[in-house]
């Protein structure tokens, strides 16, 4: 029998894509290439009230659910448990990032306490999924699953490789949204790929 908690992980990239399309269409002049996703939930954004309920909160719940399913499935492997715990941490940080909104324009020049908490939660979100996917390089290698080794490696490298580009884009004021999206979608595609592998395991009786 397939664990329904895996479905939560499987749909996360699609959920975020739909949320971005919907919220972006309701924000006149919004640029997915140049502007951060967090700007959709900023205090002065026309999508301020919608964005947390469209993205942060549901994605947080989905990832917590998947993390629990992953932990239960690999309770016998320490690195897998740690990776699952990081996925759960990411889900909790997503809830926090949705609750604590950006200041006007997500400005970091004179940040409020709410802005600082949003920033901290966002950093935790990025770091936790990157570490979770990197750990699975070793978990999958130990289990002899080359496909998951390569999936985890490629997604981790894409997510990691985007970080300096994000920093550079902040300095020049262009391209941040693009690199932020590549970073996050790389991690969510890893989640979806792992969830699909677990679905297949359930069907074949593996593990």
PDB file of N, CA and C in Angstrom, residues 93-167:
ATOM      1  N   UNK A  93       9.961  26.156   8.914  1.00  0.00           N
ATOM      2  CA  UNK A  93      10.493  27.467   8.535  1.00  0.00           C
ATOM      3  C   UNK A  93       9.618  28.134   7.478  1.00  0.00           C
ATOM      4  N   UNK A  94       9.018  27.331   6.592  1.00  0.00           N
ATOM      5  CA  UNK A  94       8.098  27.880   5.595  1.00  0.00           C
ATOM      6  C   UNK A  94       6.879  28.498   6.273  1.00  0.00           C
ATOM      7  N   UNK A  95       6.367  27.825   7.297  1.00  0.00           N
ATOM      8  CA  UNK A  95       5.244  28.383   8.056  1.00  0.00           C
ATOM      9  C   UNK A  95       5.642  29.710   8.701  1.00  0.00           C
ATOM     10  N   UNK A  96       6.863  29.749   9.265  1.00  0.00           N
ATOM     11  CA  UNK A  96       7.334  30.972   9.920  1.00  0.00           C
ATOM     12  C   UNK A  96       7.536  32.100   8.911  1.00  0.00           C
ATOM     13  N   UNK A  97       8.105  31.772   7.746  1.00  0.00           N
ATOM     14  CA  UNK A  97       8.333  32.798   6.720  1.00  0.00           C
ATOM     15  C   UNK A  97       7.017  33.370   6.204  1.00  0.00           C
ATOM     16  N   UNK A  98       5.972  32.540   6.194  1.00  0.00           N
ATOM     17  CA  UNK A  98       4.663  33.032   5.783  1.00  0.00           C
ATOM     18  C   UNK A  98       4.005  33.893   6.843  1.00  0.00           C
ATOM     19  N   UNK A  99       4.236  33.549   8.097  1.00  0.00           N
ATOM     20  CA  UNK A  99       3.623  34.298   9.203  1.00  0.00           C
ATOM     21  C   UNK A  99       4.299  35.663   9.374  1.00  0.00           C
ATOM     22  N   UNK A 100       5.626  35.689   9.262  1.00  0.00           N
ATOM     23  CA  UNK A 100       6.379  36.941   9.396  1.00  0.00           C
ATOM     24  C   UNK A 100       6.676  37.471   7.993  1.00  0.00           C
ATOM     25  N   UNK A 101       5.951  38.489   7.592  1.00  0.00           N
ATOM     26  CA  UNK A 101       6.058  39.012   6.231  1.00  0.00           C
ATOM     27  C   UNK A 101       7.250  39.944   6.077  1.00  0.00           C
ATOM     28  N   UNK A 102       7.612  40.177   4.817  1.00  0.00           N
ATOM     29  CA  UNK A 102       8.619  41.192   4.490  1.00  0.00           C
ATOM     30  C   UNK A 102       8.098  42.587   4.828  1.00  0.00           C
ATOM     31  N   UNK A 103       9.037  43.499   5.068  1.00  0.00           N
ATOM     32  CA  UNK A 103       8.684  44.912   5.135  1.00  0.00           C
ATOM     33  C   UNK A 103       8.314  45.391   3.731  1.00  0.00           C
ATOM     34  N   UNK A 104       7.956  46.671   3.618  1.00  0.00           N
ATOM     35  CA  UNK A 104       7.653  47.246   2.309  1.00  0.00           C
ATOM     36  C   UNK A 104       8.813  47.010   1.344  1.00  0.00           C
ATOM     37  N   UNK A 105       8.512  46.346   0.239  1.00  0.00           N
ATOM     38  CA  UNK A 105       9.545  46.075  -0.755  1.00  0.00           C
ATOM     39  C   UNK A 105      10.608  45.097  -0.313  1.00  0.00           C
ATOM     40  N   UNK A 106      10.408  44.438   0.811  1.00  0.00           N
ATOM     41  CA  UNK A 106      11.402  43.502   1.378  1.00  0.00           C
ATOM     42  C   UNK A 106      12.756  44.186   1.570  1.00  0.00           C
ATOM     43  N   UNK A 107      12.733  45.453   1.935  1.00  0.00           N
ATOM     44  CA  UNK A 107      13.973  46.205   2.117  1.00  0.00           C
ATOM     45  C   UNK A 107      14.743  45.703   3.338  1.00  0.00           C
ATOM     46  N   UNK A 108      16.065  45.543   3.170  1.00  0.00           N
ATOM     47  CA  UNK A 108      16.927  45.099   4.269  1.00  0.00           C
ATOM     48  C   UNK A 108      17.734  46.249   4.860  1.00  0.00           C
ATOM     49  N   UNK A 109      17.450  47.476   4.420  1.00  0.00           N
ATOM     50  CA  UNK A 109      18.250  48.616   4.879  1.00  0.00           C
ATOM     51  C   UNK A 109      17.980  48.923   6.345  1.00  0.00           C
ATOM     52  N   UNK A 110      16.716  49.047   6.714  1.00  0.00           N
ATOM     53  CA  UNK A 110      16.344  49.259   8.117  1.00  0.00           C
ATOM     54  C   UNK A 110      15.257  48.247   8.474  1.00  0.00           C
ATOM     55  N   UNK A 111      15.625  46.991   8.618  1.00  0.00           N
ATOM     56  CA  UNK A 111      14.616  45.935   8.775  1.00  0.00           C
ATOM     57  C   UNK A 111      13.930  45.969  10.136  1.00  0.00           C
ATOM     58  N   UNK A 112      12.646  45.682  10.118  1.00  0.00           N
ATOM     59  CA  UNK A 112      11.893  45.512  11.358  1.00  0.00           C
ATOM     60  C   UNK A 112      12.181  44.125  11.925  1.00  0.00           C
ATOM     61  N   UNK A 113      11.692  43.875  13.134  1.00  0.00           N
ATOM     62  CA  UNK A 113      11.840  42.548  13.726  1.00  0.00           C
ATOM     63  C   UNK A 113      11.155  41.498  12.859  1.00  0.00           C
ATOM     64  N   UNK A 114       9.994  41.861  12.307  1.00  0.00           N
ATOM     65  CA  UNK A 114       9.266  40.926  11.453  1.00  0.00           C
ATOM     66  C   UNK A 114      10.076  40.584  10.207  1.00  0.00           C
ATOM     67  N   UNK A 115      10.723  41.583   9.609  1.00  0.00           N
ATOM     68  CA  UNK A 115      11.569  41.348   8.437  1.00  0.00           C
ATOM     69  C   UNK A 115      12.745  40.442   8.791  1.00  0.00           C
ATOM     70  N   UNK A 116      13.367  40.691   9.940  1.00  0.00           N
ATOM     71  CA  UNK A 116      14.497  39.864  10.362  1.00  0.00           C
ATOM     72  C   UNK A 116      14.081  38.411  10.564  1.00  0.00           C
ATOM     73  N   UNK A 117      12.918  38.202  11.164  1.00  0.00           N
ATOM     74  CA  UNK A 117      12.435  36.837  11.378  1.00  0.00           C
ATOM     75  C   UNK A 117      12.114  36.158  10.048  1.00  0.00           C
ATOM     76  N   UNK A 118      11.554  36.923   9.111  1.00  0.00           N
ATOM     77  CA  UNK A 118      11.285  36.378   7.777  1.00  0.00           C
ATOM     78  C   UNK A 118      12.595  35.972   7.097  1.00  0.00           C
ATOM     79  N   UNK A 119      13.604  36.822   7.214  1.00  0.00           N
ATOM     80  CA  UNK A 119      14.897  36.533   6.591  1.00  0.00           C
ATOM     81  C   UNK A 119      15.536  35.293   7.198  1.00  0.00           C
ATOM     82  N   UNK A 120      15.502  35.196   8.531  1.00  0.00           N
ATOM     83  CA  UNK A 120      16.071  34.023   9.207  1.00  0.00           C
ATOM     84  C   UNK A 120      15.353  32.752   8.768  1.00  0.00           C
ATOM     85  N   UNK A 121      14.018  32.814   8.722  1.00  0.00           N
ATOM     86  CA  UNK A 121      13.241  31.644   8.299  1.00  0.00           C
ATOM     87  C   UNK A 121      13.575  31.263   6.863  1.00  0.00           C
ATOM     88  N   UNK A 122      13.767  32.251   6.005  1.00  0.00           N
ATOM     89  CA  UNK A 122      14.091  31.984   4.598  1.00  0.00           C
ATOM     90  C   UNK A 122      15.460  31.330   4.457  1.00  0.00           C
ATOM     91  N   UNK A 123      16.419  31.781   5.254  1.00  0.00           N
ATOM     92  CA  UNK A 123      17.759  31.171   5.231  1.00  0.00           C
ATOM     93  C   UNK A 123      17.692  29.722   5.697  1.00  0.00           C
ATOM     94  N   UNK A 124      16.919  29.484   6.753  1.00  0.00           N
ATOM     95  CA  UNK A 124      16.749  28.113   7.251  1.00  0.00           C
ATOM     96  C   UNK A 124      16.092  27.239   6.190  1.00  0.00           C
ATOM     97  N   UNK A 125      15.108  27.778   5.489  1.00  0.00           N
ATOM     98  CA  UNK A 125      14.451  27.030   4.416  1.00  0.00           C
ATOM     99  C   UNK A 125      15.459  26.587   3.363  1.00  0.00           C
ATOM    100  N   UNK A 126      16.274  27.522   2.908  1.00  0.00           N
ATOM    101  CA  UNK A 126      17.236  27.218   1.852  1.00  0.00           C
ATOM    102  C   UNK A 126      18.287  26.220   2.316  1.00  0.00           C
ATOM    103  N   UNK A 127      18.839  26.453   3.507  1.00  0.00           N
ATOM    104  CA  UNK A 127      19.915  25.591   4.002  1.00  0.00           C
ATOM    105  C   UNK A 127      19.426  24.189   4.334  1.00  0.00           C
ATOM    106  N   UNK A 128      18.238  24.078   4.902  1.00  0.00           N
ATOM    107  CA  UNK A 128      17.751  22.769   5.354  1.00  0.00           C
ATOM    108  C   UNK A 128      17.513  21.815   4.189  1.00  0.00           C
ATOM    109  N   UNK A 129      16.896  22.295   3.102  1.00  0.00           N
ATOM    110  CA  UNK A 129      16.654  21.405   1.960  1.00  0.00           C
ATOM    111  C   UNK A 129      17.941  21.084   1.216  1.00  0.00           C
ATOM    112  N   UNK A 130      18.862  22.037   1.153  1.00  0.00           N
ATOM    113  CA  UNK A 130      20.149  21.764   0.518  1.00  0.00           C
ATOM    114  C   UNK A 130      20.892  20.662   1.270  1.00  0.00           C
ATOM    115  N   UNK A 131      20.933  20.759   2.585  1.00  0.00           N
ATOM    116  CA  UNK A 131      21.600  19.736   3.391  1.00  0.00           C
ATOM    117  C   UNK A 131      20.869  18.406   3.312  1.00  0.00           C
ATOM    118  N   UNK A 132      19.542  18.456   3.299  1.00  0.00           N
ATOM    119  CA  UNK A 132      18.752  17.221   3.229  1.00  0.00           C
ATOM    120  C   UNK A 132      19.048  16.457   1.946  1.00  0.00           C
ATOM    121  N   UNK A 133      19.111  17.170   0.827  1.00  0.00           N
ATOM    122  CA  UNK A 133      19.388  16.500  -0.450  1.00  0.00           C
ATOM    123  C   UNK A 133      20.826  16.003  -0.513  1.00  0.00           C
ATOM    124  N   UNK A 134      21.761  16.776   0.049  1.00  0.00           N
ATOM    125  CA  UNK A 134      23.164  16.354   0.050  1.00  0.00           C
ATOM    126  C   UNK A 134      23.353  15.077   0.867  1.00  0.00           C
ATOM    127  N   UNK A 135      22.668  14.956   1.977  1.00  0.00           N
ATOM    128  CA  UNK A 135      22.773  13.745   2.800  1.00  0.00           C
ATOM    129  C   UNK A 135      22.301  12.515   2.043  1.00  0.00           C
ATOM    130  N   UNK A 136      21.316  12.704   1.165  1.00  0.00           N
ATOM    131  CA  UNK A 136      20.772  11.566   0.443  1.00  0.00           C
ATOM    132  C   UNK A 136      21.726  11.042  -0.627  1.00  0.00           C
ATOM    133  N   UNK A 137      22.746  11.798  -0.971  1.00  0.00           N
ATOM    134  CA  UNK A 137      23.790  11.258  -1.847  1.00  0.00           C
ATOM    135  C   UNK A 137      24.410  10.034  -1.182  1.00  0.00           C
ATOM    136  N   UNK A 138      24.657  10.146   0.121  1.00  0.00           N
ATOM    137  CA  UNK A 138      25.299   9.060   0.868  1.00  0.00           C
ATOM    138  C   UNK A 138      24.307   7.963   1.234  1.00  0.00           C
ATOM    139  N   UNK A 139      23.078   8.357   1.556  1.00  0.00           N
ATOM    140  CA  UNK A 139      22.054   7.357   1.872  1.00  0.00           C
ATOM    141  C   UNK A 139      21.789   6.474   0.655  1.00  0.00           C
ATOM    142  N   UNK A 140      21.583   7.115  -0.495  1.00  0.00           N
ATOM    143  CA  UNK A 140      21.286   6.359  -1.712  1.00  0.00           C
ATOM    144  C   UNK A 140      22.476   5.503  -2.141  1.00  0.00           C
ATOM    145  N   UNK A 141      23.677   6.025  -1.954  1.00  0.00           N
ATOM    146  CA  UNK A 141      24.869   5.235  -2.297  1.00  0.00           C
ATOM    147  C   UNK A 141      24.962   4.001  -1.415  1.00  0.00           C
ATOM    148  N   UNK A 142      24.665   4.162  -0.151  1.00  0.00           N
ATOM    149  CA  UNK A 142      24.699   3.024   0.769  1.00  0.00           C
ATOM    150  C   UNK A 142      23.673   1.969   0.366  1.00  0.00           C
ATOM    151  N   UNK A 143      22.536   2.411  -0.153  1.00  0.00           N
ATOM    152  CA  UNK A 143      21.482   1.477  -0.550  1.00  0.00           C
ATOM    153  C   UNK A 143      21.663   0.967  -1.978  1.00  0.00           C
ATOM    154  N   UNK A 144      22.715   1.423  -2.653  1.00  0.00           N
ATOM    155  CA  UNK A 144      22.978   0.969  -4.008  1.00  0.00           C
ATOM    156  C   UNK A 144      21.995   1.492  -5.037  1.00  0.00           C
ATOM    157  N   UNK A 145      21.511   2.705  -4.838  1.00  0.00           N
ATOM    158  CA  UNK A 145      20.497   3.283  -5.726  1.00  0.00           C
ATOM    159  C   UNK A 145      21.120   4.438  -6.505  1.00  0.00           C
ATOM    160  N   UNK A 146      21.698   4.098  -7.654  1.00  0.00           N
ATOM    161  CA  UNK A 146      22.447   5.082  -8.436  1.00  0.00           C
ATOM    162  C   UNK A 146      21.561   6.227  -8.922  1.00  0.00           C
ATOM    163  N   UNK A 147      20.327   5.911  -9.274  1.00  0.00           N
ATOM    164  CA  UNK A 147      19.436   6.963  -9.742  1.00  0.00           C
ATOM    165  C   UNK A 147      19.225   8.042  -8.698  1.00  0.00           C
ATOM    166  N   UNK A 148      19.015   7.635  -7.454  1.00  0.00           N
ATOM    167  CA  UNK A 148      18.815   8.605  -6.379  1.00  0.00           C
ATOM    168  C   UNK A 148      20.114   9.313  -6.014  1.00  0.00           C
ATOM    169  N   UNK A 149      21.243   8.626  -6.181  1.00  0.00           N
ATOM    170  CA  UNK A 149      22.534   9.286  -5.962  1.00  0.00           C
ATOM    171  C   UNK A 149      22.679  10.463  -6.923  1.00  0.00           C
ATOM    172  N   UNK A 150      22.426  10.207  -8.208  1.00  0.00           N
ATOM    173  CA  UNK A 150      22.569  11.256  -9.212  1.00  0.00           C
ATOM    174  C   UNK A 150      21.522  12.353  -9.049  1.00  0.00           C
ATOM    175  N   UNK A 151      20.300  11.976  -8.728  1.00  0.00           N
ATOM    176  CA  UNK A 151      19.256  12.977  -8.493  1.00  0.00           C
ATOM    177  C   UNK A 151      19.652  13.903  -7.354  1.00  0.00           C
ATOM    178  N   UNK A 152      20.091  13.320  -6.248  1.00  0.00           N
ATOM    179  CA  UNK A 152      20.469  14.115  -5.076  1.00  0.00           C
ATOM    180  C   UNK A 152      21.682  14.985  -5.369  1.00  0.00           C
ATOM    181  N   UNK A 153      22.656  14.431  -6.096  1.00  0.00           N
ATOM    182  CA  UNK A 153      23.868  15.185  -6.417  1.00  0.00           C
ATOM    183  C   UNK A 153      23.562  16.363  -7.334  1.00  0.00           C
ATOM    184  N   UNK A 154      22.839  16.109  -8.408  1.00  0.00           N
ATOM    185  CA  UNK A 154      22.544  17.171  -9.380  1.00  0.00           C
ATOM    186  C   UNK A 154      21.698  18.274  -8.753  1.00  0.00           C
ATOM    187  N   UNK A 155      20.654  17.889  -8.014  1.00  0.00           N
ATOM    188  CA  UNK A 155      19.783  18.896  -7.391  1.00  0.00           C
ATOM    189  C   UNK A 155      20.534  19.696  -6.336  1.00  0.00           C
ATOM    190  N   UNK A 156      21.403  19.031  -5.574  1.00  0.00           N
ATOM    191  CA  UNK A 156      22.195  19.735  -4.562  1.00  0.00           C
ATOM    192  C   UNK A 156      23.146  20.730  -5.216  1.00  0.00           C
ATOM    193  N   UNK A 157      23.788  20.320  -6.313  1.00  0.00           N
ATOM    194  CA  UNK A 157      24.723  21.210  -6.999  1.00  0.00           C
ATOM    195  C   UNK A 157      24.009  22.407  -7.619  1.00  0.00           C
ATOM    196  N   UNK A 158      22.838  22.180  -8.188  1.00  0.00           N
ATOM    197  CA  UNK A 158      22.068  23.296  -8.751  1.00  0.00           C
ATOM    198  C   UNK A 158      21.678  24.280  -7.648  1.00  0.00           C
ATOM    199  N   UNK A 159      21.164  23.750  -6.534  1.00  0.00           N
ATOM    200  CA  UNK A 159      20.750  24.626  -5.433  1.00  0.00           C
ATOM    201  C   UNK A 159      21.937  25.392  -4.865  1.00  0.00           C
ATOM    202  N   UNK A 160      23.056  24.691  -4.676  1.00  0.00           N
ATOM    203  CA  UNK A 160      24.255  25.335  -4.138  1.00  0.00           C
ATOM    204  C   UNK A 160      24.832  26.340  -5.128  1.00  0.00           C
ATOM    205  N   UNK A 161      24.863  25.974  -6.392  1.00  0.00           N
ATOM    206  CA  UNK A 161      25.442  26.848  -7.404  1.00  0.00           C
ATOM    207  C   UNK A 161      24.696  28.153  -7.588  1.00  0.00           C
ATOM    208  N   UNK A 162      23.423  28.162  -7.245  1.00  0.00           N
ATOM    209  CA  UNK A 162      22.625  29.388  -7.390  1.00  0.00           C
ATOM    210  C   UNK A 162      22.918  30.418  -6.307  1.00  0.00           C
ATOM    211  N   UNK A 163      23.475  29.991  -5.181  1.00  0.00           N
ATOM    212  CA  UNK A 163      23.654  30.912  -4.055  1.00  0.00           C
ATOM    213  C   UNK A 163      24.561  32.097  -4.392  1.00  0.00           C
ATOM    214  N   UNK A 164      25.759  31.889  -4.974  1.00  0.00           N
ATOM    215  CA  UNK A 164      26.565  33.072  -5.318  1.00  0.00           C
ATOM    216  C   UNK A 164      25.925  33.946  -6.389  1.00  0.00           C
ATOM    217  N   UNK A 165      25.188  33.329  -7.304  1.00  0.00           N
ATOM    218  CA  UNK A 165      24.483  34.108  -8.320  1.00  0.00           C
ATOM    219  C   UNK A 165      23.370  34.943  -7.694  1.00  0.00           C
ATOM    220  N   UNK A 166      22.709  34.404  -6.682  1.00  0.00           N
ATOM    221  CA  UNK A 166      21.690  35.173  -5.971  1.00  0.00           C
ATOM    222  C   UNK A 166      22.312  36.378  -5.286  1.00  0.00           C
ATOM    223  N   UNK A 167      23.469  36.165  -4.650  1.00  0.00           N
ATOM    224  CA  UNK A 167      24.150  37.267  -3.971  1.00  0.00           C
ATOM    225  C   UNK A 167      24.574  38.342  -4.970  1.00  0.00           C
TER     226      UNK A 167
END
